[in-house]
Tab-separated table of C-alpha atoms in Angstrom:
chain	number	residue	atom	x	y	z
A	1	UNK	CA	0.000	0.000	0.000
A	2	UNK	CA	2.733	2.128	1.065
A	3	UNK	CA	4.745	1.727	-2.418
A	4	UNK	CA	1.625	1.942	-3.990
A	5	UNK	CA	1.249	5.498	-2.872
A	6	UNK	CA	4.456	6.462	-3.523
A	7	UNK	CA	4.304	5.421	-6.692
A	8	UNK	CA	1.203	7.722	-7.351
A	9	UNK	CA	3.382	10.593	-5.934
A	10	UNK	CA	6.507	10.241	-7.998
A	11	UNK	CA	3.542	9.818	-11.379
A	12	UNK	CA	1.889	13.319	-10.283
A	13	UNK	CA	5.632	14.856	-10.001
A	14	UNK	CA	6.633	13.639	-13.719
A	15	UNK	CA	2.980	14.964	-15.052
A	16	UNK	CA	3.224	18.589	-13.268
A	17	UNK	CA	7.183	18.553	-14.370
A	18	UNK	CA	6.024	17.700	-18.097
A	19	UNK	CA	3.124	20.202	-18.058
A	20	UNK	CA	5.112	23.004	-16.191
A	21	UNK	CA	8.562	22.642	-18.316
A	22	UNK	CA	7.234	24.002	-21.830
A	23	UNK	CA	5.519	26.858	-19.796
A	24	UNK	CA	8.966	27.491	-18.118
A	25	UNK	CA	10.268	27.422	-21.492
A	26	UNK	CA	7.534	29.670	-22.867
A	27	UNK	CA	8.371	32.146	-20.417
A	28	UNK	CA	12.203	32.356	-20.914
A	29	UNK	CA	11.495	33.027	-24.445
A	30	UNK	CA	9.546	35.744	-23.862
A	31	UNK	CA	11.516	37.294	-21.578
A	32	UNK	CA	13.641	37.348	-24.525
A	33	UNK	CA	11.513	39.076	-26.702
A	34	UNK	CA	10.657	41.911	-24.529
A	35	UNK	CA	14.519	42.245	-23.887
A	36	UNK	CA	15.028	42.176	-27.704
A	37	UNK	CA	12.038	45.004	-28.241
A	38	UNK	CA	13.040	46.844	-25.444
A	39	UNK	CA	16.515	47.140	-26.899
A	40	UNK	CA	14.502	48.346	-30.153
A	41	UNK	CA	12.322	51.079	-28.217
A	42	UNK	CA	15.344	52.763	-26.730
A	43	UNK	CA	17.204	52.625	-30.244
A	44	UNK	CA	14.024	54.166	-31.443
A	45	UNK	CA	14.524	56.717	-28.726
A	46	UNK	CA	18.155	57.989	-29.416
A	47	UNK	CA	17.158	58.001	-32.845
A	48	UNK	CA	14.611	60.740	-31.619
A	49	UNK	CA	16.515	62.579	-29.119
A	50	UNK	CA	19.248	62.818	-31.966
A	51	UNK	CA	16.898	64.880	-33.844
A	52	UNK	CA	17.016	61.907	-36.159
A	53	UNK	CA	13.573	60.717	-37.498
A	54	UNK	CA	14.194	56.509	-38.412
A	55	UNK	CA	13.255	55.345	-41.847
A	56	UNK	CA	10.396	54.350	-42.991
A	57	UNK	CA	8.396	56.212	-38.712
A	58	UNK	CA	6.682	59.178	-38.615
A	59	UNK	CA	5.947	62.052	-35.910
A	60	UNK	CA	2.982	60.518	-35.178
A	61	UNK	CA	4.209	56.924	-34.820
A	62	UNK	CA	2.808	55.198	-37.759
A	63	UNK	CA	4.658	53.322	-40.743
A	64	UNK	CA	4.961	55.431	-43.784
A	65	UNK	CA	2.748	54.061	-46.676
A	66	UNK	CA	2.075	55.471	-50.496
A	67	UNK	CA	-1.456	56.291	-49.088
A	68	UNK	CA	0.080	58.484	-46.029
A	69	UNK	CA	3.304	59.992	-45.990
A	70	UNK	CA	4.685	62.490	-42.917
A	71	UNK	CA	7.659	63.782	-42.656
A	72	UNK	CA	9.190	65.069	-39.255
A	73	UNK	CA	10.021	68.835	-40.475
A	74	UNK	CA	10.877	71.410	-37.908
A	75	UNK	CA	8.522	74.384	-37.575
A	76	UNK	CA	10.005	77.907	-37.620
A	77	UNK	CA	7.421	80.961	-36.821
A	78	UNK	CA	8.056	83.609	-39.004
A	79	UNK	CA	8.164	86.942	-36.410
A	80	UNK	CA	8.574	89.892	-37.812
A	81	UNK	CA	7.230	91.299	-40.984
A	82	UNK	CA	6.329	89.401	-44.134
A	83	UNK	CA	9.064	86.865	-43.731
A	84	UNK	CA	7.274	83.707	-44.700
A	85	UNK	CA	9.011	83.051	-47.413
A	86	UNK	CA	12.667	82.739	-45.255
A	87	UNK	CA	11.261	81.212	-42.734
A	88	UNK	CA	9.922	78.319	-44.788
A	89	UNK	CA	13.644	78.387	-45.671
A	90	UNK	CA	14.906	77.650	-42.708
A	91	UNK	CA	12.559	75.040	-41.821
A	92	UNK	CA	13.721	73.159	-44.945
A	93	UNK	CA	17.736	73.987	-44.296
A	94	UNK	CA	16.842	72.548	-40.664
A	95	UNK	CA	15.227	69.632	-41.722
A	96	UNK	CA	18.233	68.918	-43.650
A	97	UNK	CA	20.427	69.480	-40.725
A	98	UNK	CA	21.791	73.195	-41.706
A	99	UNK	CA	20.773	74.668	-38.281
A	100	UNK	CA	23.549	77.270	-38.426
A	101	UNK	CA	21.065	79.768	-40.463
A	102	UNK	CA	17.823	81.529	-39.263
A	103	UNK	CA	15.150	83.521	-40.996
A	104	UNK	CA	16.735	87.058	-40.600
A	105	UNK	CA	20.268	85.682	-42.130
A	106	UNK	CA	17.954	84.055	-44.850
A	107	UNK	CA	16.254	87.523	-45.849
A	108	UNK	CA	19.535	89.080	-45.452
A	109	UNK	CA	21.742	86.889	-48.016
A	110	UNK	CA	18.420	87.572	-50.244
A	111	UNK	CA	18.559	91.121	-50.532
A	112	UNK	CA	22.441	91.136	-50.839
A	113	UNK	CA	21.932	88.882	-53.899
A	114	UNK	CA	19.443	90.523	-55.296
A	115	UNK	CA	20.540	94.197	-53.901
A	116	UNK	CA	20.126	95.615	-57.837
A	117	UNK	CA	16.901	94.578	-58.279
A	118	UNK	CA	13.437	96.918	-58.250
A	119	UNK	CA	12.629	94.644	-55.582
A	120	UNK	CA	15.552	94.643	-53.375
A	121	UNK	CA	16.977	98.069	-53.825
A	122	UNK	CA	15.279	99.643	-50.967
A	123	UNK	CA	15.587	97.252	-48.673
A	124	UNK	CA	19.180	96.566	-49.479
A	125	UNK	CA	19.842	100.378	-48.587
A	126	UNK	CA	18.296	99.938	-45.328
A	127	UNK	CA	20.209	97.154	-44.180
A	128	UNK	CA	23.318	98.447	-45.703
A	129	UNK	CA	22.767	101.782	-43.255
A	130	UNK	CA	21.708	100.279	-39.834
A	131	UNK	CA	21.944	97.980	-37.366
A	132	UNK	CA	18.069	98.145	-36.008
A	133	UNK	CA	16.533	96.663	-39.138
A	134	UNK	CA	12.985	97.317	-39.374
A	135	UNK	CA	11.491	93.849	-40.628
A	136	UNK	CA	8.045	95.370	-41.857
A	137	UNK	CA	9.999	96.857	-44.461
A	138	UNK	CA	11.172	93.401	-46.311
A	139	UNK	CA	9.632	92.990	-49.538
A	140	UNK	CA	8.566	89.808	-49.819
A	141	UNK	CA	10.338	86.639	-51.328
A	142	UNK	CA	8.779	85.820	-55.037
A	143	UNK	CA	9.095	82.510	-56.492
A	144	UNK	CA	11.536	83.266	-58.583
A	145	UNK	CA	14.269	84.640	-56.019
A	146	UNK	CA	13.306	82.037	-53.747
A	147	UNK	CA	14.431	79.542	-56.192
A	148	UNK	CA	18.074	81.268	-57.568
A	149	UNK	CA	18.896	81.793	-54.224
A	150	UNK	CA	18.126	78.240	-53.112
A	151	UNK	CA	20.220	76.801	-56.051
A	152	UNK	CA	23.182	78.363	-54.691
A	153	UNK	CA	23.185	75.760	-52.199
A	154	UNK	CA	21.637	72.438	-53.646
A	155	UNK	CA	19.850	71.146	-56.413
A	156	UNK	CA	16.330	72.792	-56.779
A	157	UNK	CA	13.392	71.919	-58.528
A	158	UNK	CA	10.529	74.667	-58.802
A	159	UNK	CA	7.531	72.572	-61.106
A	160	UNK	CA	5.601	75.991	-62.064
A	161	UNK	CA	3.344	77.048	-65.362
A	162	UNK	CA	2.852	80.145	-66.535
A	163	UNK	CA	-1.041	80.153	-66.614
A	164	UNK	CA	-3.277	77.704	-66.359
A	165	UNK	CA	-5.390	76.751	-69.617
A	166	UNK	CA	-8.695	78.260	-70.200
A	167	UNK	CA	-10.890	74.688	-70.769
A	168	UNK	CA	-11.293	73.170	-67.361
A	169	UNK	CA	-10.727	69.438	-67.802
A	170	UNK	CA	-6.968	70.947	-69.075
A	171	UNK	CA	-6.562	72.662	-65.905
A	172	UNK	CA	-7.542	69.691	-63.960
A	173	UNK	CA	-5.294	67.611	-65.684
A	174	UNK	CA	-2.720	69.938	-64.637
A	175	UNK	CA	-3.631	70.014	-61.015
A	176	UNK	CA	-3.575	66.073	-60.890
A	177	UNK	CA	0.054	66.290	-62.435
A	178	UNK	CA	1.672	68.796	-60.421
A	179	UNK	CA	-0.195	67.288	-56.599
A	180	UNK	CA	1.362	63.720	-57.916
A	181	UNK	CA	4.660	65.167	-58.567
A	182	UNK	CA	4.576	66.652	-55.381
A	183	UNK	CA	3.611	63.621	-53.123
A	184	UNK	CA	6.082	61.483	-54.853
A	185	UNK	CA	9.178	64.408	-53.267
A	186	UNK	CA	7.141	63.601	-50.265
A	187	UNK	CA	7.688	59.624	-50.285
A	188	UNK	CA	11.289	60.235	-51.323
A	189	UNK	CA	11.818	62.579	-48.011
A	190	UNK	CA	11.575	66.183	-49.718
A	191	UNK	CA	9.307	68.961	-47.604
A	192	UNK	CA	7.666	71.021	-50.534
A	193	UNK	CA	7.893	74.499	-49.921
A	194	UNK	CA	4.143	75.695	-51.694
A	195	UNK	CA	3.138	79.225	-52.462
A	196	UNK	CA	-0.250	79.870	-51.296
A	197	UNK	CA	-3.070	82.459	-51.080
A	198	UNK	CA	-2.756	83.447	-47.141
A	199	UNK	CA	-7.283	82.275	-47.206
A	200	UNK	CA	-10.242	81.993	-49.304
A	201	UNK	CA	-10.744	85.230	-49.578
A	202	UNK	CA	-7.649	85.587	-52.141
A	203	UNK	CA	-6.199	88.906	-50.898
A	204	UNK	CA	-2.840	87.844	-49.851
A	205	UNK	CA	-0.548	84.913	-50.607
A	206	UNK	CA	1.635	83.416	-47.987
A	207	UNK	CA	3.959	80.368	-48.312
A	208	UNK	CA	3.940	77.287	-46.232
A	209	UNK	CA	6.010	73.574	-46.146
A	210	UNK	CA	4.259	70.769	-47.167
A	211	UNK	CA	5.453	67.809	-44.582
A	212	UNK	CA	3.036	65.102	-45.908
A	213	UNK	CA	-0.645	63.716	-46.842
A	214	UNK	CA	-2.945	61.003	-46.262
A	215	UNK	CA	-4.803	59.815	-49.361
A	216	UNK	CA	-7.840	57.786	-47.151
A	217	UNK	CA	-8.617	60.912	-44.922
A	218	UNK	CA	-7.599	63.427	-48.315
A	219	UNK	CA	-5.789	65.594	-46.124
A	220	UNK	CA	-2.209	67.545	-46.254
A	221	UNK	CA	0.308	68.165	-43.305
A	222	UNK	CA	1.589	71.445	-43.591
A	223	UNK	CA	4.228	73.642	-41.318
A	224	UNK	CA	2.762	77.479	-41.500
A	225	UNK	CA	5.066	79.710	-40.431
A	226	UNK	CA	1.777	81.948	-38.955
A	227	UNK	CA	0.035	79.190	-37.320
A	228	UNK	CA	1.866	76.316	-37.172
A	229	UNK	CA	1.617	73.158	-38.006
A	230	UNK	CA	-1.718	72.806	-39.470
A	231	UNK	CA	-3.926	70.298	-41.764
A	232	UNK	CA	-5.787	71.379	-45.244
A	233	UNK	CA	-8.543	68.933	-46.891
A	234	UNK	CA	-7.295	68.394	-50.275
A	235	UNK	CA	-10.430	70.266	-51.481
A	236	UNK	CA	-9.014	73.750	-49.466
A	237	UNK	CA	-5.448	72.652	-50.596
A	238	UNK	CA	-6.282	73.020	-54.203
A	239	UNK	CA	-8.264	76.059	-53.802
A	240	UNK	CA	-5.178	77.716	-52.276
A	241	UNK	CA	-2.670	76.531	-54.366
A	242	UNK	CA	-4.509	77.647	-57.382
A	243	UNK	CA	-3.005	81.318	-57.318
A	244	UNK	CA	-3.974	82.178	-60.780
A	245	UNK	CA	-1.259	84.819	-61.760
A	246	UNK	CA	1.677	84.443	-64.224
A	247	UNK	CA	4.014	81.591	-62.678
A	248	UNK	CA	2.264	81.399	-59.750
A	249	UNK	CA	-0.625	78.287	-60.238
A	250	UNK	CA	0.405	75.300	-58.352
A	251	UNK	CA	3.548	76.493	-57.961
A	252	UNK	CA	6.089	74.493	-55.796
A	253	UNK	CA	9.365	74.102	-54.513
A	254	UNK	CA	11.916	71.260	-53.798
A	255	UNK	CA	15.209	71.927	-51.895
A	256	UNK	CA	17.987	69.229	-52.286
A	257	UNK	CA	15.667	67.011	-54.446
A	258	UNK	CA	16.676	63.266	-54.398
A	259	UNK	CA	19.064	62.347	-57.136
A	260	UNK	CA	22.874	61.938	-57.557
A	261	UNK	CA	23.470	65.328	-56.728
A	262	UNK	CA	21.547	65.182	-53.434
A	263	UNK	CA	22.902	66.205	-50.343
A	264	UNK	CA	23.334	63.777	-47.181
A	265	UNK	CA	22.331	64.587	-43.870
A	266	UNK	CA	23.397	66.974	-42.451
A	267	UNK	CA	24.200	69.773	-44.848
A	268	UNK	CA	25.778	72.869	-43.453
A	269	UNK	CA	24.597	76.263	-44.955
A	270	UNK	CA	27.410	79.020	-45.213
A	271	UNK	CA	25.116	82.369	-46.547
């Protein structure tokens, strides 16, 4: 009787042992795994605290797709006077890594280029003759200056057409072509710097970055150097974008544009 029962003990030890030894093994893998993704969040981390934004993540934690792009651009507030146009500058040179230049040293190195210009004149004197500059007295930053004096320091593309054409399935077509174009310097990692009117009301124009889109919700990520980082439905976008004066429809611009001539992270800007 005795053996018997001891027999019945040593049975119940082997079943618990052979029940209990794949959990134990169950468990030590993973412990593993969490050690392993843990390892991953805090490379994830640095990556961030580097001011580096990992391939393939966005801001808002979500995997990158051809339906919804974002890219992590810094946002610059433009603070004095009509200096959109620079600051959209320098929120492109810093998302490039060139954080050596601001807005006012932007506007600066504009007017010195373009000092004997109609434009420029004026406010070329002023800075040449003081040390207090009075922002409100900037001129603005067209297209066209925006573009040479970007090419001094990378490869620029600025997609633009004159006017748009009078039948409206033409102009349509045109609008499809230049928004693709667009989103595809988006997927390759380019902020678009776009040249807007400022509302709907159409009585000033105003630039902002374009930082990304999402085809399902048809809306576009956008740093405004006003009021920050902001969202347009693709419907407003277009509306905005469509600045009918010469040049000036759907115009965009692309700093450093992917290619063989492309600048790597990070660039250094010497105005």
């Amino acid at each position: 009787m005795h053996n018997h029962k001891v027999f019945i003990f040593l049975l119940s030890l082997t079943v618990a042992w052979s029940i209990l030894t794949p959990v134990t093994r169950a468990d030590d893998e993973l412990s593993d795994m969490q050690q392993e993704l843990d390892a991953m969040e805090q490379e994830l981390d640095n990556s961030f605290e580097e001011g580096q934004s990992p391939e393939g993540i966005l801001i808002d934690n979500q995997i990158n797709t051809p339906r919804h792009h974002r890219l992590n651009v810094p946002l610059v507030r433009q603070s004095r006077g009509p200096l959109c146009g620079p600051a959209s500058i320098e929120m492109v040179f810093r998302y490039w890594g060139a954080t050596n230049v601001d807005q006012y040293a932007v506007a600066r190195a504009i007017a010195r280029q373009f000092r004997e210009t109609d434009r420029y004149a004026d406010f070329a004197r002023h800075l040449a003759g003081t040390t207090n500059v009075d922002w409100s007295k900037y001129p603005g930053t067209g297209t066209y200056y925006m573009r040479e004096f970007l090419e001094r320091y990378g490869p620029v593309e600025n997609k633009r057409i004159k006017e748009l054409p009078g039948e409206a399935a033409a102009a349509r077509q045109i609008q499809t072509e230049f928004f693709e174009n667009l989103k595809e310097h988006l997927r390759r990692g380019n902020p678009v710097i776009v040249h807007q009117w400022w509302n709907e009301n159409k009585t000033s124009q105003h630039y902002r970055v374009v930082t990304g889109y999402d085809d399902d919700r048809k809306i576009m990520y956008l740093n405004d150097p006003k009021l920050g980082r902001i969202e347009q439905n693709y419907d407003t976008f277009f509306i905005l974008w469509k600045v009918e004066e010469a040049w000036l429809p759907f115009n965009s611009i692309v700093f450093n544009i992917a290619g063989g001539e492309q600048m790597r992270k990070p660039i250094r800007i010497e105005l």
